[in-house]
Coordinates of C-alpha atoms in Angstrom, one line a residue:
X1 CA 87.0 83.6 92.8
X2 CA 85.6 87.2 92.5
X3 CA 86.7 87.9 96.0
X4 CA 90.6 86.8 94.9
X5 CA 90.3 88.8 92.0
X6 CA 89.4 92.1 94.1
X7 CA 92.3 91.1 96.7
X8 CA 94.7 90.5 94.1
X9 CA 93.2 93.9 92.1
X10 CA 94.0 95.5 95.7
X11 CA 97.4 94.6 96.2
X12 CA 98.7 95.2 92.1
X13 CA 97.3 98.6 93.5
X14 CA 99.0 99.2 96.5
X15 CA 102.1 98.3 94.9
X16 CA 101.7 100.5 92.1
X17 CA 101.4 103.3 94.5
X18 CA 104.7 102.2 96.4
X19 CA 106.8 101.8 92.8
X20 CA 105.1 105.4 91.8
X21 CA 106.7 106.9 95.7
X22 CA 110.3 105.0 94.7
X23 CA 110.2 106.3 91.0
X24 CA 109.5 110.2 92.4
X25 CA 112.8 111.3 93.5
X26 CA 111.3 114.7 95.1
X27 CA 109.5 112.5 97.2
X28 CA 112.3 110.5 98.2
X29 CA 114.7 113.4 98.9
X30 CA 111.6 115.1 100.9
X31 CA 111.5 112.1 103.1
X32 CA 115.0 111.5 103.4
X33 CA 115.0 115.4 104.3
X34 CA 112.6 114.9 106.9
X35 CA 114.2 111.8 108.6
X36 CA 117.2 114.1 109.0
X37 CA 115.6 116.5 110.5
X38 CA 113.8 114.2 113.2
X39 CA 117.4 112.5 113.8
X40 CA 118.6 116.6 114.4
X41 CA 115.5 117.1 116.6
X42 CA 116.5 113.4 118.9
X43 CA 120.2 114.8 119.2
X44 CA 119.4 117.9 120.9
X45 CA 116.9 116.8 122.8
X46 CA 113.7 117.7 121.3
X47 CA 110.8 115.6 120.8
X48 CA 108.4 114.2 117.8
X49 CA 104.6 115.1 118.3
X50 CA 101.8 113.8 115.9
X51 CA 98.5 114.1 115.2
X52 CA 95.5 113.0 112.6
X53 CA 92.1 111.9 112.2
X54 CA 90.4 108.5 111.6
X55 CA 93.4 105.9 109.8
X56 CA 95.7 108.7 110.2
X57 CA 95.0 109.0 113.7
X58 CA 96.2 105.2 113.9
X59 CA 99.1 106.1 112.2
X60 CA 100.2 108.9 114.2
X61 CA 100.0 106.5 117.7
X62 CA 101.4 103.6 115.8
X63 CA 104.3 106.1 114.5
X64 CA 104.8 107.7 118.3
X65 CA 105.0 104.1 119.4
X66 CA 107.9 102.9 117.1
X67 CA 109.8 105.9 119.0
X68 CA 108.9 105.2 122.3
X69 CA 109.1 101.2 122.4
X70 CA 111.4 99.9 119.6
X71 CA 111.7 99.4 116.0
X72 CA 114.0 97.1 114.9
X73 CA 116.0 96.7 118.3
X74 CA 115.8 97.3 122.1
X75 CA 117.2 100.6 123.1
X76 CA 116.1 103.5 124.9
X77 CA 112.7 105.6 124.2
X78 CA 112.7 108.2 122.4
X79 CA 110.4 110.9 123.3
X80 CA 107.3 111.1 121.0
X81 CA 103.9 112.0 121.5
X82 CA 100.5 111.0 119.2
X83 CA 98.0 113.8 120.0
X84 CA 95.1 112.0 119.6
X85 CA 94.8 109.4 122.9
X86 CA 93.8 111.1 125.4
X87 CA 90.0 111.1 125.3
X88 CA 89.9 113.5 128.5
X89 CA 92.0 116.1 126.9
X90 CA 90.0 115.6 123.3
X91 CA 86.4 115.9 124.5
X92 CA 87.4 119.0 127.0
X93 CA 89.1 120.8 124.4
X94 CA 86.3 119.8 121.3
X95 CA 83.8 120.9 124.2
X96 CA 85.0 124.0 125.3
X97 CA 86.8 125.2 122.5
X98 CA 85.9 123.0 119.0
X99 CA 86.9 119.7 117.3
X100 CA 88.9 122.2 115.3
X101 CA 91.5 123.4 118.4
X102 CA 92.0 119.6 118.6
X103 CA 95.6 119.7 118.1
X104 CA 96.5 123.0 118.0
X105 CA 95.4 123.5 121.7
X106 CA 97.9 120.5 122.3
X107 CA 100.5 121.6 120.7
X108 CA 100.7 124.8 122.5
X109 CA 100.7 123.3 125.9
X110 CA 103.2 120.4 124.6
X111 CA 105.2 121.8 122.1
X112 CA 108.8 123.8 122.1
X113 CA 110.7 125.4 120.1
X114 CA 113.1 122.6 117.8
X115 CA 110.2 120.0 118.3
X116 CA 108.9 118.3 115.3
X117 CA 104.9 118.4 114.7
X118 CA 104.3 115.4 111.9
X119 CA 100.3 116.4 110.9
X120 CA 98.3 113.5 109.0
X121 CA 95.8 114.2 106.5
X122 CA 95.5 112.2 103.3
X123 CA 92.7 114.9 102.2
X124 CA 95.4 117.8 102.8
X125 CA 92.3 119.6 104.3
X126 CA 91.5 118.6 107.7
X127 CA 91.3 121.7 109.6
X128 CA 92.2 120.3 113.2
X129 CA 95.6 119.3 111.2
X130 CA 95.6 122.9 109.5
X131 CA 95.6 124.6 112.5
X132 CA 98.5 122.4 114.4
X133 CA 100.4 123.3 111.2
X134 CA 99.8 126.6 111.6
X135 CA 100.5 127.0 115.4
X136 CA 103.9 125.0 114.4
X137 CA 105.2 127.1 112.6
X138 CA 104.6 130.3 114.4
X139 CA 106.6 128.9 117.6
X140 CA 109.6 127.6 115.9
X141 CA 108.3 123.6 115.8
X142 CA 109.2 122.5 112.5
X143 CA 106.0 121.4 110.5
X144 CA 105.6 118.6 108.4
X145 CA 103.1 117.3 106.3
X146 CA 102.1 113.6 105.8
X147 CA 100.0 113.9 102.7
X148 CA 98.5 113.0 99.1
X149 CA 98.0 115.0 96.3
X150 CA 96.7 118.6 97.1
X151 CA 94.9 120.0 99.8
X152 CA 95.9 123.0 101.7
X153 CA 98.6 121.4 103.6
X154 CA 101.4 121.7 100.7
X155 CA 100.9 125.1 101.5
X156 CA 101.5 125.4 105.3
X157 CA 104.2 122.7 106.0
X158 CA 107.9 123.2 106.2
X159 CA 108.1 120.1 104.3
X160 CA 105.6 118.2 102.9
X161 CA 105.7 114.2 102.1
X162 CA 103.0 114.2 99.4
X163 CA 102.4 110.5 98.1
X164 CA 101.5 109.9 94.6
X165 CA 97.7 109.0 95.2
X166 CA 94.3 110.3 94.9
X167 CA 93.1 106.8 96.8
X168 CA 92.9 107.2 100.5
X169 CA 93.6 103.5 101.3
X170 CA 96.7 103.6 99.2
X171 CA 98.0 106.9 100.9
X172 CA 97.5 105.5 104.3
X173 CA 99.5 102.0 103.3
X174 CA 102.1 104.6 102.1
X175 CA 101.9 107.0 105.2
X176 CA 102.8 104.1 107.5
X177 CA 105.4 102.5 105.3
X178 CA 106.9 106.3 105.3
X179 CA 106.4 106.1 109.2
X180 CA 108.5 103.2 109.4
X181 CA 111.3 104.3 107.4
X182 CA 111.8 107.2 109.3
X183 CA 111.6 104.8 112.4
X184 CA 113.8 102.9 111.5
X185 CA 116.4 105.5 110.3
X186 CA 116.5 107.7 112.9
X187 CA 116.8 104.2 115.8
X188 CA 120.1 103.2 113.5
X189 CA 121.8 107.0 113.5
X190 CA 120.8 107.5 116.8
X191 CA 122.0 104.5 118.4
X192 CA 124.3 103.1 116.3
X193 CA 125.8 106.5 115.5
X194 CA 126.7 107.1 119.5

């Protein structure tokens, strides 16, 4: 019985979080904002790159993949890449250059101008993310921020989707129902729309 009492403690909190996201209508209008602006990015033929580490790491592949393969419907890919799958790429450029360069190293060699980088942190500090913001928004790739509360990413996104949280678990059940929204937006516009 202790066990359903944590489970069920677990999922009043996870909801909580959620109702908090749908009651903070600068949240909402930031990611409504930002689902435009990958839908913009799709129609002229630019691409959405990700990146993060740990859970956010799964969230930026599992995010990529939506675009790629399908959300709600078959149709046909839509270019999107999770910078943190190729282990060749990750352990040359944490070798030779830091675990830091991660994603900024990437993103120079993959990004263009009009591309959208999503980084992932739930701290708002990792400095691998930091530095991919950075580089975005230097050459013209419109930086967002997948977020909680704080950190130094508010401060060096183009937009920032900060969810209501201090509890990592709860930001990262947020951060992929936020993924799938825009998912799902952007396949309904973007197909349905042409």
């Amino acid at each position: 019985m202790e066990g359903m009492m944590y489970f069920r403690n677990s999922i009043s909190q996870s909801i909580a979080v959620k109702q908090n996201l749908l009651d903070s209508p600068d949240v909402m209008a930031t990611i409504a904002e930002v689902a435009d602006l990958c839908l913009a990015a799709y129609q002229r033929g630019n691409k959405i790159i990700l990146a993060g580490n740990g859970g956010s790491a799964a969230d930026a592949q599992h995010i990529a993949a939506e675009f790629v393969s399908r959300f709600h419907f078959d149709r046909p890919g839509l270019p999107s890449l999770a910078l943190t799958t190729d282990t060749s790429i990750l352990t040359a450029v944490g070798n030779d250059y830091g675990f830091d360069k991660l994603f900024e190293r990437q993103l120079q060699a993959n990004g263009q101008p009009g591309d959208i980088f999503i980084g992932i942190t739930t701290s708002g500090n990792s400095a691998n993310v930091i530095k991919a913001m950075n580089h975005a928004r230097e050459h013209g790739i419109t930086a967002v921020g997948l977020a909680g509360q704080g950190g130094e990413i508010q401060y060096c996104s183009d937009l920032c989707i900060a969810v209501p949280s201090t509890d990592t678990a709860r930001i990262q059940e947020s951060h992929i129902l936020i993924g799938h929204m825009i998912c799902g937006y952007v396949e309904k516009e973007f197909f349905h729309g042409h």
